[in-house]
Amino acid sequence: MKLGTEEIAKYPFLTEAGNYLREKGFTIDQLGSDEDLKPIIDLALERITISCEGKIFNSDFSIKNLDIEVFSFLIAVILLKQTNMNTLIKRFSLAEARRAEKFLEKDLINSHTNEELAIKIIKDLFTMNVTKSGDYFVIPAHDYLMHSVNFHEQEWKLVNRLVDDGKVFLSAHQTVRLIRKELDKYIAKKIQSSNIANIPDTFRKPIDMLSNLAKKFTVQIVETTEQPPCIKHALEILQKGENLPHSGRFMLATYLLNKNQTVDEIAPLFKNAPDYNEKITLYQLKHLAGNFGSGTKYACPSCEKLKTENLCFATQECNGIFNPLQFGRKRIPNA
């Protein structure tokens, strides 16, 4: 499908954008040295700065600005790669993903040609087969499950969706929302994998500006020694000599192992269990620690999983976490 300049401006992360730059005969050296092309660098910086403010870049699709739109994204990618500041890359890739999401949603519900383009982008980049059925967009249930794994909200559970004959029916908004996280990762990967060895000296100033901007987002992670309520409850059960179910023992063991406690340090905690067997306990702990077979260390179950097993005793301090291992961590912005 041949893309016009406006389509490339809407989706500048596509391969066609790089090809467009070459077709126009522009080089990186020229973009860095030609004073007439300075607005492109300025717009690239603006694009990054806006993303750092949590906002979405507002496009101007007037004919005279289309080239600047396309090239500003490409220059932003180069600047971010050279800066190599992960916090800027993450903010930019998310903002650009949200920007593209708006265009994809509009294209899905506009003309047939636009709809075809949006469906092709979703299919080519994310291997998600989308077809139109009346007012709905339909995808196979296995595709839905593969992409909805990024969501924790109840509304994205398959049981809360309209499903018929192995297919899930979604609105245009839900369809593109489903791939936001993956589009975010796709753009970030595109930045990280870009490879331009030599850049013009005129790029040094904007790169320094971005390095200073990144310092605003430096944070310290402060972690308390307090244990999450689910772990406290499990320890209390064991201390009383009562039976902790297998799922509770698995939670406790994997939590402590992932907190870098050793098998020998953890094993005594289970001594008061009514069915305690030292040999079996040590074997199971070593298995969870990855000491056998493939060497895979088991992960601590998510909060969502613990809720289904009646092992969650959440307090206000648990707000915003998805796994017990996140409990007690606080991000302190750089002063």
mmCIF file of N, CA, C and O in Angstrom, residues 238-328:
data_model
loop_
_atom_site.group_PDB
_atom_site.id
_atom_site.type_symbol
_atom_site.label_atom_id
_atom_site.label_comp_id
_atom_site.label_asym_id
_atom_site.label_seq_id
_atom_site.Cartn_x
_atom_site.Cartn_y
_atom_site.Cartn_z
ATOM 1 N N LEU A 238 2.179 -19.553 60.162
ATOM 2 C CA LEU A 238 3.228 -20.538 60.449
ATOM 3 C C LEU A 238 3.694 -20.449 61.899
ATOM 4 O O LEU A 238 3.942 -21.476 62.551
ATOM 5 N N GLN A 239 3.817 -19.236 62.420
ATOM 6 C CA GLN A 239 4.272 -19.055 63.806
ATOM 7 C C GLN A 239 3.280 -19.637 64.812
ATOM 8 O O GLN A 239 3.661 -20.107 65.884
ATOM 9 N N LYS A 240 1.984 -19.624 64.441
ATOM 10 C CA LYS A 240 0.951 -20.194 65.312
ATOM 11 C C LYS A 240 0.898 -21.722 65.216
ATOM 12 O O LYS A 240 0.136 -22.366 65.937
ATOM 13 N N GLY A 241 1.670 -22.277 64.265
ATOM 14 C CA GLY A 241 1.654 -23.721 64.083
ATOM 15 C C GLY A 241 0.450 -24.199 63.304
ATOM 16 O O GLY A 241 0.106 -25.388 63.330
ATOM 17 N N GLU A 242 -0.214 -23.273 62.597
ATOM 18 C CA GLU A 242 -1.377 -23.639 61.794
ATOM 19 C C GLU A 242 -0.943 -23.978 60.365
ATOM 20 O O GLU A 242 0.191 -23.707 59.959
ATOM 21 N N ASN A 243 -1.871 -24.567 59.617
ATOM 22 C CA ASN A 243 -1.551 -25.022 58.264
ATOM 23 C C ASN A 243 -1.666 -23.881 57.252
ATOM 24 O O ASN A 243 -2.710 -23.237 57.149
ATOM 25 N N LEU A 244 -0.592 -23.622 56.549
ATOM 26 C CA LEU A 244 -0.596 -22.641 55.458
ATOM 27 C C LEU A 244 -0.743 -23.417 54.153
ATOM 28 O O LEU A 244 0.043 -24.340 53.901
ATOM 29 N N PRO A 245 -1.757 -23.102 53.324
ATOM 30 C CA PRO A 245 -1.957 -23.884 52.097
ATOM 31 C C PRO A 245 -0.733 -23.838 51.183
ATOM 32 O O PRO A 245 0.108 -22.946 51.302
ATOM 33 N N HIS A 246 -0.689 -24.794 50.269
ATOM 34 C CA HIS A 246 0.455 -24.890 49.348
ATOM 35 C C HIS A 246 0.681 -23.578 48.603
ATOM 36 O O HIS A 246 1.822 -23.127 48.453
ATOM 37 N N SER A 247 -0.420 -22.933 48.142
ATOM 38 C CA SER A 247 -0.285 -21.682 47.403
ATOM 39 C C SER A 247 0.324 -20.588 48.276
ATOM 40 O O SER A 247 1.078 -19.732 47.801
ATOM 41 N N GLY A 248 -0.001 -20.619 49.596
ATOM 42 C CA GLY A 248 0.572 -19.646 50.517
ATOM 43 C C GLY A 248 2.052 -19.898 50.752
ATOM 44 O O GLY A 248 2.851 -18.962 50.861
ATOM 45 N N ARG A 249 2.434 -21.158 50.818
ATOM 46 C CA ARG A 249 3.857 -21.513 50.993
ATOM 47 C C ARG A 249 4.660 -21.125 49.749
ATOM 48 O O ARG A 249 5.791 -20.639 49.869
ATOM 49 N N PHE A 250 4.037 -21.347 48.595
ATOM 50 C CA PHE A 250 4.697 -20.971 47.337
ATOM 51 C C PHE A 250 4.912 -19.462 47.296
ATOM 52 O O PHE A 250 6.000 -18.986 46.946
ATOM 53 N N MET A 251 3.878 -18.693 47.693
ATOM 54 C CA MET A 251 3.990 -17.229 47.720
ATOM 55 C C MET A 251 5.106 -16.787 48.651
ATOM 56 O O MET A 251 5.970 -15.969 48.278
ATOM 57 N N LEU A 252 5.112 -17.318 49.872
ATOM 58 C CA LEU A 252 6.096 -16.914 50.868
ATOM 59 C C LEU A 252 7.513 -17.255 50.417
ATOM 60 O O LEU A 252 8.429 -16.427 50.498
ATOM 61 N N ALA A 253 7.690 -18.479 49.919
ATOM 62 C CA ALA A 253 9.027 -18.919 49.504
ATOM 63 C C ALA A 253 9.554 -18.105 48.326
ATOM 64 O O ALA A 253 10.701 -17.638 48.341
ATOM 65 N N THR A 254 8.717 -17.907 47.307
ATOM 66 C CA THR A 254 9.184 -17.162 46.125
ATOM 67 C C THR A 254 9.424 -15.692 46.456
ATOM 68 O O THR A 254 10.346 -15.072 45.915
ATOM 69 N N TYR A 255 8.609 -15.143 47.357
ATOM 70 C CA TYR A 255 8.820 -13.744 47.783
ATOM 71 C C TYR A 255 10.189 -13.605 48.445
ATOM 72 O O TYR A 255 10.981 -12.717 48.088
ATOM 73 N N LEU A 256 10.478 -14.472 49.412
ATOM 74 C CA LEU A 256 11.733 -14.369 50.163
ATOM 75 C C LEU A 256 12.948 -14.693 49.288
ATOM 76 O O LEU A 256 14.002 -14.059 49.414
ATOM 77 N N LEU A 257 12.803 -15.657 48.383
ATOM 78 C CA LEU A 257 13.907 -15.984 47.467
ATOM 79 C C LEU A 257 14.225 -14.798 46.568
ATOM 80 O O LEU A 257 15.392 -14.508 46.289
ATOM 81 N N ASN A 258 13.164 -14.111 46.117
ATOM 82 C CA ASN A 258 13.370 -12.950 45.253
ATOM 83 C C ASN A 258 13.798 -11.712 46.036
ATOM 84 O O ASN A 258 14.152 -10.691 45.444
ATOM 85 N N LYS A 259 13.779 -11.809 47.371
ATOM 86 C CA LYS A 259 14.351 -10.777 48.238
ATOM 87 C C LYS A 259 15.775 -11.159 48.643
ATOM 88 O O LYS A 259 16.340 -10.597 49.575
ATOM 89 N N ASN A 260 16.303 -12.161 47.911
ATOM 90 C CA ASN A 260 17.704 -12.602 48.073
ATOM 91 C C ASN A 260 17.988 -13.310 49.392
ATOM 92 O O ASN A 260 19.145 -13.354 49.836
ATOM 93 N N GLN A 261 16.946 -13.895 50.014
ATOM 94 C CA GLN A 261 17.204 -14.759 51.155
ATOM 95 C C GLN A 261 17.569 -16.154 50.643
ATOM 96 O O GLN A 261 17.114 -16.574 49.577
ATOM 97 N N THR A 262 18.385 -16.873 51.391
ATOM 98 C CA THR A 262 18.855 -18.189 50.961
ATOM 99 C C THR A 262 17.877 -19.275 51.389
ATOM 100 O O THR A 262 17.021 -19.058 52.270
ATOM 101 N N VAL A 263 18.035 -20.441 50.797
ATOM 102 C CA VAL A 263 17.200 -21.599 51.157
ATOM 103 C C VAL A 263 17.360 -21.914 52.640
ATOM 104 O O VAL A 263 16.376 -22.187 53.355
ATOM 105 N N ASP A 264 18.605 -21.865 53.138
ATOM 106 C CA ASP A 264 18.860 -22.186 54.550
ATOM 107 C C ASP A 264 18.233 -21.162 55.498
ATOM 108 O O ASP A 264 17.875 -21.501 56.631
ATOM 109 N N GLU A 265 18.101 -19.933 55.041
ATOM 110 C CA GLU A 265 17.468 -18.897 55.870
ATOM 111 C C GLU A 265 15.953 -19.044 55.889
ATOM 112 O O GLU A 265 15.296 -18.734 56.893
ATOM 113 N N ILE A 266 15.386 -19.540 54.785
ATOM 114 C CA ILE A 266 13.928 -19.625 54.662
ATOM 115 C C ILE A 266 13.372 -20.895 55.291
ATOM 116 O O ILE A 266 12.312 -20.871 55.928
ATOM 117 N N ALA A 267 14.078 -22.004 55.147
ATOM 118 C CA ALA A 267 13.575 -23.313 55.596
ATOM 119 C C ALA A 267 13.057 -23.327 57.041
ATOM 120 O O ALA A 267 11.981 -23.885 57.312
ATOM 121 N N PRO A 268 13.778 -22.724 58.010
ATOM 122 C CA PRO A 268 13.298 -22.787 59.410
ATOM 123 C C PRO A 268 11.931 -22.148 59.627
ATOM 124 O O PRO A 268 11.244 -22.467 60.612
ATOM 125 N N LEU A 269 11.510 -21.249 58.744
ATOM 126 C CA LEU A 269 10.209 -20.590 58.909
ATOM 127 C C LEU A 269 9.049 -21.588 58.827
ATOM 128 O O LEU A 269 7.960 -21.324 59.337
ATOM 129 N N PHE A 270 9.289 -22.736 58.179
ATOM 130 C CA PHE A 270 8.227 -23.726 57.976
ATOM 131 C C PHE A 270 8.214 -24.806 59.065
ATOM 132 O O PHE A 270 7.405 -25.723 59.028
ATOM 133 N N LYS A 271 9.108 -24.709 60.065
ATOM 134 C CA LYS A 271 9.253 -25.764 61.074
ATOM 135 C C LYS A 271 7.996 -26.008 61.885
ATOM 136 O O LYS A 271 7.744 -27.125 62.341
ATOM 137 N N ASN A 272 7.203 -24.944 62.089
ATOM 138 C CA ASN A 272 5.987 -25.092 62.909
ATOM 139 C C ASN A 272 4.789 -25.625 62.137
ATOM 140 O O ASN A 272 3.733 -25.862 62.719
ATOM 141 N N ALA A 273 4.939 -25.790 60.817
ATOM 142 C CA ALA A 273 3.820 -26.306 60.010
ATOM 143 C C ALA A 273 3.487 -27.723 60.468
ATOM 144 O O ALA A 273 4.389 -28.523 60.747
ATOM 145 N N PRO A 274 2.185 -28.070 60.585
ATOM 146 C CA PRO A 274 1.780 -29.397 61.092
ATOM 147 C C PRO A 274 2.395 -30.556 60.306
ATOM 148 O O PRO A 274 2.668 -31.614 60.884
ATOM 149 N N ASP A 275 2.630 -30.371 59.014
ATOM 150 C CA ASP A 275 3.149 -31.470 58.183
ATOM 151 C C ASP A 275 4.614 -31.246 57.795
ATOM 152 O O ASP A 275 5.071 -31.744 56.766
ATOM 153 N N TYR A 276 5.357 -30.502 58.619
ATOM 154 C CA TYR A 276 6.743 -30.143 58.271
ATOM 155 C C TYR A 276 7.622 -31.382 58.099
ATOM 156 O O TYR A 276 7.612 -32.301 58.926
ATOM 157 N N ASN A 277 8.355 -31.383 57.003
ATOM 158 C CA ASN A 277 9.347 -32.431 56.740
ATOM 159 C C ASN A 277 10.583 -31.716 56.190
ATOM 160 O O ASN A 277 10.529 -31.109 55.128
ATOM 161 N N GLU A 278 11.677 -31.775 56.947
ATOM 162 C CA GLU A 278 12.865 -30.991 56.591
ATOM 163 C C GLU A 278 13.373 -31.314 55.186
ATOM 164 O O GLU A 278 13.681 -30.414 54.398
ATOM 165 N N LYS A 279 13.448 -32.615 54.872
ATOM 166 C CA LYS A 279 13.998 -33.035 53.574
ATOM 167 C C LYS A 279 13.156 -32.492 52.425
ATOM 168 O O LYS A 279 13.669 -31.932 51.444
ATOM 169 N N ILE A 280 11.838 -32.666 52.546
ATOM 170 C CA ILE A 280 10.924 -32.227 51.479
ATOM 171 C C ILE A 280 10.954 -30.706 51.355
ATOM 172 O O ILE A 280 10.977 -30.148 50.248
ATOM 173 N N THR A 281 10.971 -30.016 52.506
ATOM 174 C CA THR A 281 10.991 -28.544 52.491
ATOM 175 C C THR A 281 12.231 -28.031 51.781
ATOM 176 O O THR A 281 12.158 -27.130 50.927
ATOM 177 N N LEU A 282 13.399 -28.572 52.113
ATOM 178 C CA LEU A 282 14.647 -28.138 51.477
ATOM 179 C C LEU A 282 14.628 -28.416 49.976
ATOM 180 O O LEU A 282 15.063 -27.594 49.164
ATOM 181 N N TYR A 283 14.103 -29.601 49.610
ATOM 182 C CA TYR A 283 14.042 -29.956 48.188
ATOM 183 C C TYR A 283 13.159 -28.963 47.429
ATOM 184 O O TYR A 283 13.529 -28.458 46.362
ATOM 185 N N GLN A 284 11.971 -28.672 47.996
ATOM 186 C CA GLN A 284 11.038 -27.762 47.326
ATOM 187 C C GLN A 284 11.607 -26.345 47.212
ATOM 188 O O GLN A 284 11.459 -25.677 46.185
ATOM 189 N N LEU A 285 12.266 -25.884 48.273
ATOM 190 C CA LEU A 285 12.863 -24.543 48.247
ATOM 191 C C LEU A 285 13.982 -24.459 47.207
ATOM 192 O O LEU A 285 14.111 -23.467 46.489
ATOM 193 N N LYS A 286 14.793 -25.501 47.134
ATOM 194 C CA LYS A 286 15.882 -25.514 46.133
ATOM 195 C C LYS A 286 15.317 -25.531 44.722
ATOM 196 O O LYS A 286 15.881 -24.919 43.813
ATOM 197 N N HIS A 287 14.201 -26.245 44.555
ATOM 198 C CA HIS A 287 13.547 -26.280 43.242
ATOM 199 C C HIS A 287 13.053 -24.889 42.860
ATOM 200 O O HIS A 287 13.275 -24.421 41.730
ATOM 201 N N LEU A 288 12.410 -24.195 43.815
ATOM 202 C CA LEU A 288 11.908 -22.845 43.550
ATOM 203 C C LEU A 288 13.056 -21.858 43.315
ATOM 204 O O LEU A 288 12.914 -20.886 42.570
ATOM 205 N N ALA A 289 14.193 -22.108 43.940
ATOM 206 C CA ALA A 289 15.354 -21.223 43.788
ATOM 207 C C ALA A 289 16.087 -21.446 42.476
ATOM 208 O O ALA A 289 16.998 -20.691 42.126
ATOM 209 N N GLY A 290 15.681 -22.513 41.735
ATOM 210 C CA GLY A 290 16.309 -22.782 40.437
ATOM 211 C C GLY A 290 17.591 -23.583 40.536
ATOM 212 O O GLY A 290 18.445 -23.521 39.651
ATOM 213 N N ASN A 291 17.720 -24.351 41.639
ATOM 214 C CA ASN A 291 18.952 -25.133 41.823
ATOM 215 C C ASN A 291 18.949 -26.440 41.040
ATOM 216 O O ASN A 291 19.958 -27.125 40.977
ATOM 217 N N PHE A 292 17.802 -26.800 40.454
ATOM 218 C CA PHE A 292 17.712 -28.050 39.702
ATOM 219 C C PHE A 292 17.297 -27.779 38.259
ATOM 220 O O PHE A 292 16.787 -26.709 37.932
ATOM 221 N N GLY A 293 17.481 -28.773 37.424
ATOM 222 C CA GLY A 293 16.964 -28.728 36.051
ATOM 223 C C GLY A 293 17.461 -27.549 35.250
ATOM 224 O O GLY A 293 18.666 -27.320 35.116
ATOM 225 N N SER A 294 16.494 -26.745 34.743
ATOM 226 C CA SER A 294 16.839 -25.632 33.853
ATOM 227 C C SER A 294 17.449 -24.449 34.592
ATOM 228 O O SER A 294 17.947 -23.512 33.981
ATOM 229 N N GLY A 295 17.392 -24.482 35.931
ATOM 230 C CA GLY A 295 17.957 -23.378 36.706
ATOM 231 C C GLY A 295 17.048 -22.168 36.777
ATOM 232 O O GLY A 295 17.486 -21.081 37.159
ATOM 233 N N THR A 296 15.763 -22.367 36.441
ATOM 234 C CA THR A 296 14.823 -21.247 36.449
ATOM 235 C C THR A 296 14.364 -20.928 37.866
ATOM 236 O O THR A 296 13.881 -21.812 38.578
ATOM 237 N N LYS A 297 14.536 -19.686 38.269
ATOM 238 C CA LYS A 297 14.080 -19.226 39.583
ATOM 239 C C LYS A 297 12.623 -18.789 39.458
ATOM 240 O O LYS A 297 12.278 -18.020 38.567
ATOM 241 N N TYR A 298 11.777 -19.285 40.340
ATOM 242 C CA TYR A 298 10.348 -19.000 40.235
ATOM 243 C C TYR A 298 10.038 -17.571 40.684
ATOM 244 O O TYR A 298 10.652 -17.055 41.621
ATOM 245 N N ALA A 299 9.063 -16.953 39.989
ATOM 246 C CA ALA A 299 8.650 -15.594 40.318
ATOM 247 C C ALA A 299 7.587 -15.610 41.408
ATOM 248 O O ALA A 299 6.840 -16.590 41.548
ATOM 249 N N CYS A 300 7.522 -14.530 42.157
ATOM 250 C CA CYS A 300 6.478 -14.382 43.168
ATOM 251 C C CYS A 300 5.148 -14.101 42.461
ATOM 252 O O CYS A 300 5.104 -13.295 41.535
ATOM 253 N N PRO A 301 4.057 -14.741 42.869
ATOM 254 C CA PRO A 301 2.763 -14.515 42.204
ATOM 255 C C PRO A 301 2.329 -13.053 42.285
ATOM 256 O O PRO A 301 2.667 -12.334 43.222
ATOM 257 N N SER A 302 1.543 -12.631 41.303
ATOM 258 C CA SER A 302 1.029 -11.262 41.270
ATOM 259 C C SER A 302 -0.061 -11.081 42.322
ATOM 260 O O SER A 302 -0.641 -12.061 42.815
ATOM 261 N N CYS A 303 -0.358 -9.831 42.643
ATOM 262 C CA CYS A 303 -1.437 -9.520 43.586
ATOM 263 C C CYS A 303 -2.774 -10.065 43.066
ATOM 264 O O CYS A 303 -3.605 -10.553 43.846
ATOM 265 N N GLU A 304 -2.971 -9.961 41.750
ATOM 266 C CA GLU A 304 -4.208 -10.449 41.130
ATOM 267 C C GLU A 304 -4.367 -11.948 41.377
ATOM 268 O O GLU A 304 -5.450 -12.438 41.718
ATOM 269 N N LYS A 305 -3.279 -12.683 41.213
ATOM 270 C CA LYS A 305 -3.282 -14.135 41.435
ATOM 271 C C LYS A 305 -3.564 -14.444 42.906
ATOM 272 O O LYS A 305 -4.339 -15.358 43.227
ATOM 273 N N LEU A 306 -2.946 -13.689 43.805
ATOM 274 C CA LEU A 306 -3.126 -13.925 45.240
ATOM 275 C C LEU A 306 -4.569 -13.653 45.663
ATOM 276 O O LEU A 306 -5.091 -14.323 46.556
ATOM 277 N N LYS A 307 -5.217 -12.687 45.003
ATOM 278 C CA LYS A 307 -6.618 -12.397 45.317
ATOM 279 C C LYS A 307 -7.487 -13.611 45.005
ATOM 280 O O LYS A 307 -8.395 -13.952 45.773
ATOM 281 N N THR A 308 -7.235 -14.251 43.868
ATOM 282 C CA THR A 308 -8.050 -15.411 43.473
ATOM 283 C C THR A 308 -7.834 -16.595 44.408
ATOM 284 O O THR A 308 -8.673 -17.490 44.478
ATOM 285 N N GLU A 309 -6.708 -16.595 45.121
ATOM 286 C CA GLU A 309 -6.398 -17.706 46.038
ATOM 287 C C GLU A 309 -6.648 -17.333 47.492
ATOM 288 O O GLU A 309 -6.230 -18.045 48.417
ATOM 289 N N ASN A 310 -7.321 -16.199 47.711
ATOM 290 C CA ASN A 310 -7.651 -15.714 49.057
ATOM 291 C C ASN A 310 -6.425 -15.525 49.936
ATOM 292 O O ASN A 310 -6.449 -15.774 51.150
ATOM 293 N N LEU A 311 -5.351 -15.080 49.312
ATOM 294 C CA LEU A 311 -4.102 -14.843 50.050
ATOM 295 C C LEU A 311 -3.781 -13.355 50.161
ATOM 296 O O LEU A 311 -2.735 -12.980 50.689
ATOM 297 N N CYS A 312 -4.663 -12.509 49.642
ATOM 298 C CA CYS A 312 -4.424 -11.067 49.641
ATOM 299 C C CYS A 312 -5.100 -10.424 50.860
ATOM 300 O O CYS A 312 -6.276 -10.650 51.115
ATOM 301 N N PHE A 313 -4.318 -9.628 51.604
ATOM 302 C CA PHE A 313 -4.838 -8.904 52.766
ATOM 303 C C PHE A 313 -4.434 -7.431 52.630
ATOM 304 O O PHE A 313 -3.801 -6.858 53.513
ATOM 305 N N ALA A 314 -4.783 -6.878 51.491
ATOM 306 C CA ALA A 314 -4.304 -5.545 51.096
ATOM 307 C C ALA A 314 -4.679 -4.466 52.096
ATOM 308 O O ALA A 314 -5.776 -4.466 52.663
ATOM 309 N N THR A 315 -3.747 -3.534 52.293
ATOM 310 C CA THR A 315 -3.972 -2.331 53.079
ATOM 311 C C THR A 315 -3.778 -1.134 52.156
ATOM 312 O O THR A 315 -3.450 -1.303 50.972
ATOM 313 N N GLN A 316 -3.942 0.067 52.683
ATOM 314 C CA GLN A 316 -3.788 1.271 51.867
ATOM 315 C C GLN A 316 -2.383 1.362 51.272
ATOM 316 O O GLN A 316 -2.190 1.895 50.181
ATOM 317 N N GLU A 317 -1.395 0.825 52.006
ATOM 318 C CA GLU A 317 -0.005 0.875 51.527
ATOM 319 C C GLU A 317 0.209 0.023 50.278
ATOM 320 O O GLU A 317 1.231 0.140 49.607
ATOM 321 N N CYS A 318 -0.746 -0.844 49.967
ATOM 322 C CA CYS A 318 -0.623 -1.711 48.784
ATOM 323 C C CYS A 318 -1.097 -1.012 47.508
ATOM 324 O O CYS A 318 -0.923 -1.563 46.408
ATOM 325 N N ASN A 319 -1.695 0.158 47.648
ATOM 326 C CA ASN A 319 -2.249 0.857 46.486
ATOM 327 C C ASN A 319 -1.182 1.075 45.413
ATOM 328 O O ASN A 319 -0.089 1.562 45.708
ATOM 329 N N GLY A 320 -1.530 0.690 44.179
ATOM 330 C CA GLY A 320 -0.632 0.955 43.049
ATOM 331 C C GLY A 320 0.385 -0.127 42.773
ATOM 332 O O GLY A 320 1.166 -0.016 41.836
ATOM 333 N N ILE A 321 0.395 -1.212 43.565
ATOM 334 C CA ILE A 321 1.358 -2.281 43.285
ATOM 335 C C ILE A 321 0.646 -3.457 42.615
ATOM 336 O O ILE A 321 -0.549 -3.671 42.804
ATOM 337 N N PHE A 322 1.400 -4.203 41.845
ATOM 338 C CA PHE A 322 0.852 -5.369 41.148
ATOM 339 C C PHE A 322 1.467 -6.673 41.652
ATOM 340 O O PHE A 322 1.027 -7.754 41.286
ATOM 341 N N ASN A 323 2.489 -6.536 42.484
ATOM 342 C CA ASN A 323 3.186 -7.713 42.998
ATOM 343 C C ASN A 323 3.701 -7.388 44.399
ATOM 344 O O ASN A 323 4.144 -6.256 44.644
ATOM 345 N N PRO A 324 3.650 -8.338 45.333
ATOM 346 C CA PRO A 324 4.149 -8.081 46.693
ATOM 347 C C PRO A 324 5.578 -7.544 46.731
ATOM 348 O O PRO A 324 5.947 -6.810 47.651
ATOM 349 N N LEU A 325 6.389 -7.905 45.740
ATOM 350 C CA LEU A 325 7.781 -7.454 45.714
ATOM 351 C C LEU A 325 7.897 -5.937 45.557
ATOM 352 O O LEU A 325 8.944 -5.354 45.848
ATOM 353 N N GLN A 326 6.826 -5.297 45.082
ATOM 354 C CA GLN A 326 6.848 -3.840 44.908
ATOM 355 C C GLN A 326 6.481 -3.097 46.185
ATOM 356 O O GLN A 326 6.622 -1.879 46.254
ATOM 357 N N PHE A 327 6.037 -3.832 47.197
ATOM 358 C CA PHE A 327 5.560 -3.196 48.426
ATOM 359 C C PHE A 327 6.699 -2.426 49.112
ATOM 360 O O PHE A 327 7.820 -2.916 49.241
ATOM 361 N N GLY A 328 6.366 -1.190 49.535
ATOM 362 C CA GLY A 328 7.333 -0.412 50.316
ATOM 363 C C GLY A 328 8.336 0.390 49.501
ATOM 364 O O GLY A 328 9.171 1.084 50.064
#
